[in-house]
Coordinates of C-alpha atoms (C1' of nucleotides) in Angstrom, one line a residue:
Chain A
X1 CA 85.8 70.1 79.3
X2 CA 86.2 70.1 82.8
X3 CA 90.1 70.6 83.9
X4 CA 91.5 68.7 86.6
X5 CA 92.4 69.9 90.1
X6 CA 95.7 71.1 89.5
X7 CA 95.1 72.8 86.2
X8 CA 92.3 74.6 87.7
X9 CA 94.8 75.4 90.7
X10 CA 96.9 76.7 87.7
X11 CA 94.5 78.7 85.8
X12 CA 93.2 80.2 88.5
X13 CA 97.0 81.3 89.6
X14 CA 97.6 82.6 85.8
X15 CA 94.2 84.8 86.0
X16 CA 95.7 86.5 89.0
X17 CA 98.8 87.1 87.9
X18 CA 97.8 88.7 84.7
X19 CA 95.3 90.6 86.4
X20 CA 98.0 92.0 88.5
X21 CA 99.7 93.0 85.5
X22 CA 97.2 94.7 83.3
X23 CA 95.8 96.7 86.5
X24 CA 99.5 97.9 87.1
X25 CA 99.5 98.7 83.0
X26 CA 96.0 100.2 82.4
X27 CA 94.7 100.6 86.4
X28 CA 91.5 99.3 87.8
X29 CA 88.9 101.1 85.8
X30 CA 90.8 100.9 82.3
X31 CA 91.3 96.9 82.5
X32 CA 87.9 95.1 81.3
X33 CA 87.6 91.4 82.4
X34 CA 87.5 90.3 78.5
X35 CA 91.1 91.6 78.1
X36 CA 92.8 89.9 81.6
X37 CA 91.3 86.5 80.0
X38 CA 91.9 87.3 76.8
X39 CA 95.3 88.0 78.0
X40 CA 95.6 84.5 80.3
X41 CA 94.5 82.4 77.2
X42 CA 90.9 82.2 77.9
X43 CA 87.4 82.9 77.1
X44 CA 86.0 85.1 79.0
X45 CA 82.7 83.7 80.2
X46 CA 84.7 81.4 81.9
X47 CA 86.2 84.2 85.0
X48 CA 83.1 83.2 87.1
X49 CA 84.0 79.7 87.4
X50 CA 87.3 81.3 89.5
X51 CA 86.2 84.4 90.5
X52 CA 82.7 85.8 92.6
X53 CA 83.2 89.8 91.0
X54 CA 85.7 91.7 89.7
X55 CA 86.1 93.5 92.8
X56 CA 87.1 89.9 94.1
X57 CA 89.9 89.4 91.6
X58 CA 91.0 93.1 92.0
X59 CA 91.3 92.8 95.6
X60 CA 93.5 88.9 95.5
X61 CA 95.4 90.4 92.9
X62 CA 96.5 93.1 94.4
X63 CA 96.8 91.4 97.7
X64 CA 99.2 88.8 95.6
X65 CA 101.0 91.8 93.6
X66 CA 102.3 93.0 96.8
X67 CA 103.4 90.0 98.4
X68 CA 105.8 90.0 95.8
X69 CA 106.9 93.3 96.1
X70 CA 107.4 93.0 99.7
X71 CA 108.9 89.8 99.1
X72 CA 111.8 91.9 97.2
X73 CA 111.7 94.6 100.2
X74 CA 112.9 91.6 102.6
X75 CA 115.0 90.2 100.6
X76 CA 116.9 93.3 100.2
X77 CA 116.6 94.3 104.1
X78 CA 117.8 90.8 104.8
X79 CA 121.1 91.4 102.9
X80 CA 122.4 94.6 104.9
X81 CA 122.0 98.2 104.6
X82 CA 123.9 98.2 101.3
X83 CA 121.2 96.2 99.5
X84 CA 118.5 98.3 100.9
X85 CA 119.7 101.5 99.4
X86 CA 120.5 99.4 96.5
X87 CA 116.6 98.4 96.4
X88 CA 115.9 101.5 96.7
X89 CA 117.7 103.3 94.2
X90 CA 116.5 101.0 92.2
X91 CA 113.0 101.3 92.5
X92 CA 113.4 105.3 91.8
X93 CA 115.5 104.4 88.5
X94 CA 114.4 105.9 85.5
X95 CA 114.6 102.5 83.5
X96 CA 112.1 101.2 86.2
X97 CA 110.3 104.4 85.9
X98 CA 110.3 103.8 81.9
X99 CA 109.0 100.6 81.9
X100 CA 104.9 100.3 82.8
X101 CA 105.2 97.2 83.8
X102 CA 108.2 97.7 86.7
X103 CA 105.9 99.8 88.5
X104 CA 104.6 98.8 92.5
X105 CA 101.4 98.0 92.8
X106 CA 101.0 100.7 95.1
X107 CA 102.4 103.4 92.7
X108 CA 100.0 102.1 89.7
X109 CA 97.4 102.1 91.3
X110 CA 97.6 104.8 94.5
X111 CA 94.5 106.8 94.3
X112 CA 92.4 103.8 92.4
X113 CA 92.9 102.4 95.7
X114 CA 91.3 104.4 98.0
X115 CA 88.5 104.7 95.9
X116 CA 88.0 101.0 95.9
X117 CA 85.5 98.6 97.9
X118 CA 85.9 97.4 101.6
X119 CA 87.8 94.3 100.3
X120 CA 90.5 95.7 98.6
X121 CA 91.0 98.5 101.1
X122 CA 91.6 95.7 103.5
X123 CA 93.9 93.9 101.0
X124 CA 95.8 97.2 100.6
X125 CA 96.0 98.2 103.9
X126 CA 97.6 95.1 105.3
X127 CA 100.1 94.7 102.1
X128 CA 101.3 98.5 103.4
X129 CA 101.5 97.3 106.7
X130 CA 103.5 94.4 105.5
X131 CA 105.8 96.5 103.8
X132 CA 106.8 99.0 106.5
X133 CA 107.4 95.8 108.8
X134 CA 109.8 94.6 106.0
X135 CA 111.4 97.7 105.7
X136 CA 111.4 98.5 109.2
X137 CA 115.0 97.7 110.5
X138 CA 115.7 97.6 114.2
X139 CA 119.4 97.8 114.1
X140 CA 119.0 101.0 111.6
X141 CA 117.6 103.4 114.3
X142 CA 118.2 103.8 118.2
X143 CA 115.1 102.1 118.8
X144 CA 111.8 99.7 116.6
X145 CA 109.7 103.0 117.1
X146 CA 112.7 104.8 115.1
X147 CA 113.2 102.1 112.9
X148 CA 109.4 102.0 112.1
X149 CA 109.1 106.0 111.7
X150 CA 112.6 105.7 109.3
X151 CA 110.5 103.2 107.6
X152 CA 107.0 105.0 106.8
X153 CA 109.2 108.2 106.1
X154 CA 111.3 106.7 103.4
X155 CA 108.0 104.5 102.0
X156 CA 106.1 108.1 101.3
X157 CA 109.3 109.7 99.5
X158 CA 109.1 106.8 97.3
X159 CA 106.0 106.2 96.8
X160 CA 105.7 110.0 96.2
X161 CA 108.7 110.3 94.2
X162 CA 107.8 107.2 92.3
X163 CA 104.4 108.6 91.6
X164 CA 105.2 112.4 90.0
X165 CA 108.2 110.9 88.6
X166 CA 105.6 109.0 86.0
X167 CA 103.5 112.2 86.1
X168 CA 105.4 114.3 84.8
X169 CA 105.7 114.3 80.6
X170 CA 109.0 115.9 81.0
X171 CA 112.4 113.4 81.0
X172 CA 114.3 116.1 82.6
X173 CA 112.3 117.4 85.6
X174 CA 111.1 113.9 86.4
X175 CA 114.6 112.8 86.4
X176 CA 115.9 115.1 89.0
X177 CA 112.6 114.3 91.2
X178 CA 113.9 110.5 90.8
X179 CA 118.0 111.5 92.0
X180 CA 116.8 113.9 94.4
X181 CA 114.8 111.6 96.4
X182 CA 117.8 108.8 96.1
X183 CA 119.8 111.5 97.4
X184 CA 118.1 112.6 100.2
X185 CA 117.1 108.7 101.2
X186 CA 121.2 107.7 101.0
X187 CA 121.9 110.7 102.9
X188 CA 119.1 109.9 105.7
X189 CA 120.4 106.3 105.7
X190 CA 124.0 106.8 106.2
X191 CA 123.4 109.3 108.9
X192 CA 120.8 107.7 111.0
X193 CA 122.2 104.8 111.3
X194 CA 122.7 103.5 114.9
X195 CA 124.8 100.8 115.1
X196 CA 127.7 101.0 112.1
X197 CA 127.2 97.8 110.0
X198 CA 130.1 95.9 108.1
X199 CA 128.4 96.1 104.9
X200 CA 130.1 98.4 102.4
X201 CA 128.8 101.5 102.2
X202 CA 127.9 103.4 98.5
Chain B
X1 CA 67.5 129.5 74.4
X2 CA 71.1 130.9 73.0
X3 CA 72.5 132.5 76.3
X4 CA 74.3 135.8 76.1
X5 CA 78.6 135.7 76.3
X6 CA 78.6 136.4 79.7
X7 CA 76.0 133.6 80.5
X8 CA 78.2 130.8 78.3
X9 CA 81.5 132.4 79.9
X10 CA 80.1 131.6 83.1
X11 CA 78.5 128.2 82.5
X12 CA 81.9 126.8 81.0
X13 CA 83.6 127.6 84.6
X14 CA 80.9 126.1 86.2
X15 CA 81.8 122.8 84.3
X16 CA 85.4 123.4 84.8
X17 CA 84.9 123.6 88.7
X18 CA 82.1 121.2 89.2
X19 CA 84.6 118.5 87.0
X20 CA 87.6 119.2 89.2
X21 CA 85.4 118.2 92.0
X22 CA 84.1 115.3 90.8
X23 CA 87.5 113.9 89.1
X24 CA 88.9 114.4 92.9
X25 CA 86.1 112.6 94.3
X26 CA 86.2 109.6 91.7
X27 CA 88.6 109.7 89.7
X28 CA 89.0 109.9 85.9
X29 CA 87.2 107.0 84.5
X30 CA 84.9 106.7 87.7
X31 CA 83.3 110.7 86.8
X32 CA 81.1 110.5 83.8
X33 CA 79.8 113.9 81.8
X34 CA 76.6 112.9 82.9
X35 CA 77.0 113.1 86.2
X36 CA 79.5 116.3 85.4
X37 CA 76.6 118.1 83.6
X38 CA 74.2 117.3 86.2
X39 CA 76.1 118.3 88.6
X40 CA 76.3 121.7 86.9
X41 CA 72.9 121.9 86.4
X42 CA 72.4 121.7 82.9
X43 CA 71.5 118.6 80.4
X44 CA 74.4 116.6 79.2
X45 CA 74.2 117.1 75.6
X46 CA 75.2 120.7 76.0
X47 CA 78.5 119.7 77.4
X48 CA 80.0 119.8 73.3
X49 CA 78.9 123.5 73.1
X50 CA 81.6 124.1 75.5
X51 CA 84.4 121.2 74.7
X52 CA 85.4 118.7 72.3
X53 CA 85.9 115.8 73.9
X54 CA 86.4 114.3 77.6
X55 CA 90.1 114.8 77.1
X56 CA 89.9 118.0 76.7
X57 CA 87.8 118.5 79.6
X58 CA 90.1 116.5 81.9
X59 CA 92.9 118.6 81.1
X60 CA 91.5 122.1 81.5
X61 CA 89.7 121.3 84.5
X62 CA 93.2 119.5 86.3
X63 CA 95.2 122.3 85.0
X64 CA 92.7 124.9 86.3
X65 CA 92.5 123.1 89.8
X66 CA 95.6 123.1 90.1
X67 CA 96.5 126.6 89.5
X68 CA 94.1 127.2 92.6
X69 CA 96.3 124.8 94.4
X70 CA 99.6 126.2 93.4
X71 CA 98.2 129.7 94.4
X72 CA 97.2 128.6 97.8
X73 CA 100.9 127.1 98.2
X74 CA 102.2 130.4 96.4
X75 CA 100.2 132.5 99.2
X76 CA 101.7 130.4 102.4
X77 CA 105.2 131.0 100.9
X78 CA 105.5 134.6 100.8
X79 CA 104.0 134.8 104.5
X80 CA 107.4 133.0 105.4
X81 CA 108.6 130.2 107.1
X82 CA 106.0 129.5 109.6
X83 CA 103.0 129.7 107.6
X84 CA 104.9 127.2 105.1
X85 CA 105.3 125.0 107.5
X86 CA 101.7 125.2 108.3
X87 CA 100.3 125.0 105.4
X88 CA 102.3 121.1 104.7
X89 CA 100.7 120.2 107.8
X90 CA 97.6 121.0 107.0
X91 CA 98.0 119.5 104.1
X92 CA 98.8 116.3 105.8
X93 CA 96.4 116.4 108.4
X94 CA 93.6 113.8 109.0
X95 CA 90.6 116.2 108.4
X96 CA 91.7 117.0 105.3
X97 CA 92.7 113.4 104.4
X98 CA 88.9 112.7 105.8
X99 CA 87.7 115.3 103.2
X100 CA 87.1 113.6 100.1
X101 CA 86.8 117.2 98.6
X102 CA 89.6 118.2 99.9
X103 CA 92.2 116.2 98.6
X104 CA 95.4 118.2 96.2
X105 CA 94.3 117.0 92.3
X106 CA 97.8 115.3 92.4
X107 CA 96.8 112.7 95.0
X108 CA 93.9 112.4 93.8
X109 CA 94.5 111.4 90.7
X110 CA 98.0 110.5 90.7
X111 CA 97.9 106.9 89.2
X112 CA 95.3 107.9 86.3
X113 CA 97.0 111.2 85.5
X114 CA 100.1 109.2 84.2
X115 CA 98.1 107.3 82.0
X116 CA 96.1 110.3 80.8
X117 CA 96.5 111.4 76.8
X118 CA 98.8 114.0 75.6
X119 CA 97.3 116.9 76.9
X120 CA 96.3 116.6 80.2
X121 CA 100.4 115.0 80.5
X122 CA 101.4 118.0 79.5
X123 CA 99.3 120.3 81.4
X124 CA 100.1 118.0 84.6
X125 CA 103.3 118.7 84.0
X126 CA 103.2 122.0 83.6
X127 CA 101.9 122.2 87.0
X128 CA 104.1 119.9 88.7
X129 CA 106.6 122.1 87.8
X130 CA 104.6 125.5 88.9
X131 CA 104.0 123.9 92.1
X132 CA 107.8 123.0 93.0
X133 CA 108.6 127.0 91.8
X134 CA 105.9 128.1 94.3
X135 CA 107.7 125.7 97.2
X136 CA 111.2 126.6 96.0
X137 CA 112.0 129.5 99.1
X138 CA 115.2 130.6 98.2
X139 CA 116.2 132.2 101.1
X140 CA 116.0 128.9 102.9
X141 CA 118.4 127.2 101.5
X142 CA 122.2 127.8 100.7
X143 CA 121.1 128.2 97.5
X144 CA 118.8 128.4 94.7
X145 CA 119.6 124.6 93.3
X146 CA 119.4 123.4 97.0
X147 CA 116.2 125.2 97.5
X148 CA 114.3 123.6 94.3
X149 CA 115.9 120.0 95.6
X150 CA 114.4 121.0 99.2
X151 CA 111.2 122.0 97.3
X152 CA 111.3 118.4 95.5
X153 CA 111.7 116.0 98.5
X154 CA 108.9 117.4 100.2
X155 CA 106.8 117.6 97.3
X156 CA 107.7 113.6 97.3
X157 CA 107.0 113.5 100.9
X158 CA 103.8 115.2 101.0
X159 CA 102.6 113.3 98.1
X160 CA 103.3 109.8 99.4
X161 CA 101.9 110.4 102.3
X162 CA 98.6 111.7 101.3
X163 CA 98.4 108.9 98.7
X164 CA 99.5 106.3 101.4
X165 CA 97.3 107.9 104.3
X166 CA 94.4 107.5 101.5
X167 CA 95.1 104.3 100.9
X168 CA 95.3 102.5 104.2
X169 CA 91.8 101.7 105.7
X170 CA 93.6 101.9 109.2
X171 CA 92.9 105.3 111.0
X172 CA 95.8 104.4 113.4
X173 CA 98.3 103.6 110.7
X174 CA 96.9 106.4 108.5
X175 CA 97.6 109.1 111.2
X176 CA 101.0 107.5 112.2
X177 CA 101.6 108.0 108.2
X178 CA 100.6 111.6 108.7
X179 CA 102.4 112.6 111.6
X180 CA 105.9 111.0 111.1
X181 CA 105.6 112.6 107.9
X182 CA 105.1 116.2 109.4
X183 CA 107.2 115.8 112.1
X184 CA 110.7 114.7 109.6
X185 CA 108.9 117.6 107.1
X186 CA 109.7 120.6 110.1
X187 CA 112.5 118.7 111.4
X188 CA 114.0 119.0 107.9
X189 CA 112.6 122.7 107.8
X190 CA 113.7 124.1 110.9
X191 CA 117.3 122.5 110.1
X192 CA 118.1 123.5 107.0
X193 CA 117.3 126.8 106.9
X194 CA 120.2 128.6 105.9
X195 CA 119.2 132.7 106.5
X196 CA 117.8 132.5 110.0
X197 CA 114.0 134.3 109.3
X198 CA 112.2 136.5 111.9
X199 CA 109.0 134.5 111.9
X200 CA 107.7 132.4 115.3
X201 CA 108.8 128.9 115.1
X202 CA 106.7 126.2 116.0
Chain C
dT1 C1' 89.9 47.6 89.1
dG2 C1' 85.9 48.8 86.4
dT3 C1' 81.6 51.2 85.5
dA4 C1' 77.9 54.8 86.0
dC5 C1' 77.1 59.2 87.0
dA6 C1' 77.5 63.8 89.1
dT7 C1' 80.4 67.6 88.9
dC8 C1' 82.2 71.6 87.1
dA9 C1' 86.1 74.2 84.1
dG10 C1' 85.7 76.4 80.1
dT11 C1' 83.1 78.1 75.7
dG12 C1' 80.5 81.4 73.3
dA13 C1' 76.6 84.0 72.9
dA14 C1' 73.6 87.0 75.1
dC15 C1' 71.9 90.3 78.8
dG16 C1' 71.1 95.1 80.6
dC17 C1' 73.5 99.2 81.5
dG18 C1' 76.2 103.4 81.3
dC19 C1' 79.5 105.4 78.7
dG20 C1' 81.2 109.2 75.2
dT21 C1' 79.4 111.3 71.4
dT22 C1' 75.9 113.0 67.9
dC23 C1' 71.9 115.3 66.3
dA24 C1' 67.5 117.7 65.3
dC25 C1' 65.3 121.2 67.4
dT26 C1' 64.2 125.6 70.3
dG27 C1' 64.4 130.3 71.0
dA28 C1' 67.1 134.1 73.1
dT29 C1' 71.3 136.7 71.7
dG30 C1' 74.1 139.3 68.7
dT31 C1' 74.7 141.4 64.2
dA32 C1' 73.8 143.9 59.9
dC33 C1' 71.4 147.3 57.8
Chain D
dT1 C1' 66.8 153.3 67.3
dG2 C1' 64.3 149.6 65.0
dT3 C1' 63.9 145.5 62.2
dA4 C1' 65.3 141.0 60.0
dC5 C1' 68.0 137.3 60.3
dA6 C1' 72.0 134.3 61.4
dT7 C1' 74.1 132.3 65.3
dC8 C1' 74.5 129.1 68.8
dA9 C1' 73.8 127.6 74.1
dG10 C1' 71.1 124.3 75.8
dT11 C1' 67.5 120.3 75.5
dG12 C1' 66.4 115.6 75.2
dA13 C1' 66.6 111.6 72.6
dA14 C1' 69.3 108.5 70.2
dC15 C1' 73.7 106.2 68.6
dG16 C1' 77.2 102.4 68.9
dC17 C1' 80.2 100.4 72.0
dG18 C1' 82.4 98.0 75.8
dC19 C1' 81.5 96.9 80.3
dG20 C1' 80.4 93.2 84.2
dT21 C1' 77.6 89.5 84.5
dT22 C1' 74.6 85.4 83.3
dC23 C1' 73.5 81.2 81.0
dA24 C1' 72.9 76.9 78.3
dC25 C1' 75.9 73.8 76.8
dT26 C1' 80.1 70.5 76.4
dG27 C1' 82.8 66.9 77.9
dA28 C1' 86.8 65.5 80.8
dT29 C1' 87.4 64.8 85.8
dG30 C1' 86.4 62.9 90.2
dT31 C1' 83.5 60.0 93.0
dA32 C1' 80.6 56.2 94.5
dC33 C1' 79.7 51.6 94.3

DNA sequence: TGTACATCAGTGAACGCGCGTTCACTGATGTAC
DNA sequence: TGTACATCAGTGAACGCGCGTTCACTGATGTAC
């Protein structure tokens, strides 16, 4: 039954991206192999044939997770200040917060992460670095240092706020730790902004 | 070999403490009760003389760790405004992030804890919100709303951080995710004070 | 273009292993009189 | 205070289970001529 190049291509594509899934769902340690190819429609003898380990898969999924997440980030940075805090408000919304499968790959799996092998660290740390470039904005801050140090500032109140926010078993208190942080990030945005854009402000 | 009250008293906190430990270390799903009961010197089929499941353990031992943690943060607050300060930048500094022992239970477990059953949810939230009383000063702030929304951001802050600094396999990046962190965290301090305090600024 | 054959994607069963949990047993502790 | 007995903390082996990984096998694909 041997698939051609393409569908193997395709299979292989499909394994990662429902790995990607299941890790952000159940994490790292509580996703078994049998259940991502269960999940992608296959057998699950067959992972081998794509994959050299799970630590392999863990660390090109995640690697692929957040080049999609970071594709977003651009996108959003691309559009003008508006769409960033826009982005970013959205990413701290409680219907994102709600849903298990919305998360950031970062967020779901945060301190899975730095317990994982050599590999994935590597993966992880160049996705991060990859998303404070993208959310780095040079015409945001007097200066790219600035813009850099606005962009690793803002990244840890999300990440952080994004993280208790799921902790917490209480709607309320994990609600005001969600509008808090949008708070403070709007507020740090429209204030340290160097050169006044055209884009309309919130 | 029955041991007398005191003896079992004693033996249960030593599983408590050793368990912390080792959840910080590897998380959740990575710490077996083997390796927990070991660690505490005793066999591992005594560990259901003192609990009635994993679960249980797991949300005893997080709570517990992090009513030590609260009470350190409890302790830096009523010295004032410096050793506040100080103890955040501690908090975020690269020897501690070094120290796998070291790390706050929240960063270290972040990711699993929201997946966690029923009871260790609630008893993280319990102390999610014991910790932002402990960091809500209220003379620092206009008022006491303000103060607990100052006590929130940098919880966010210091949480993101840690959990990012953890994560990046980058010392350079990691310590540039550290200090920018500390420096917007006394920045924000020193400015928003709202009853100037007697206590030596940085 | 057609044929013969090597390749290899996917199947399904099995492997050893460590997990959380259970259990029969031991013997010091705590209790009842 | 002393004795008889029930309790139960801790031991060590075993349980079933799901894990990551391996393997013999199948048969369509890709290659060589």
């Amino acid at each position: 039954m041997k698939k051609s190049r393409a569908e193997t291509a395709e299979t292989r594509r499909r394994i990662l991206e429902v790995a990607a899934r299941e890790f952000r769902r159940n994490g790292i340690l509580g996703t078994g192999l049998a259940e991502i190819m269960s999940a992608a429609g296959l057998s699950h003898g067959g992972f081998y044939r794509h994959f050299a380990s799970k630590d392999q898969l863990v660390a090109e999924a995640f690697a692929a997770d957040m080049d999609t997440f970071v594709g977003s980030a651009k996108a959003a940075v691309e559009q003008g200040e508006y769409a960033i805090l826009k982005h970013m408000e959205n990413y701290l919304s409680s219907e994102r917060r709600d849903d298990c499968l919305g998360q950031c790959p970062i967020s779901a799996l945060g301190s899975e992460l730095s317990r994982a092998d050599g590999e994935t660290r590597g993966a992880a740390s160049r996705s991060v670095r990859k998303l404070i470039d993208a959310l780095t904005v040079p015409g945001h801050s007097k200066n790219l240092a600035s813009a850099r140090a606005d962009a690793i500032a803002a990244l840890s109140s999300l990440i952080g706020a994004a993280t208790l926010s799921r902790i917490v078993d209480d709607r309320k208190l994990s609600d005001a730790i969600l509008s808090e942080t949008k708070k403070r990030l709007a507020a740090r945005r429209s204030k340290s902004r160097f050169k006044p854009d055209t884009s309309n402000g919130k």
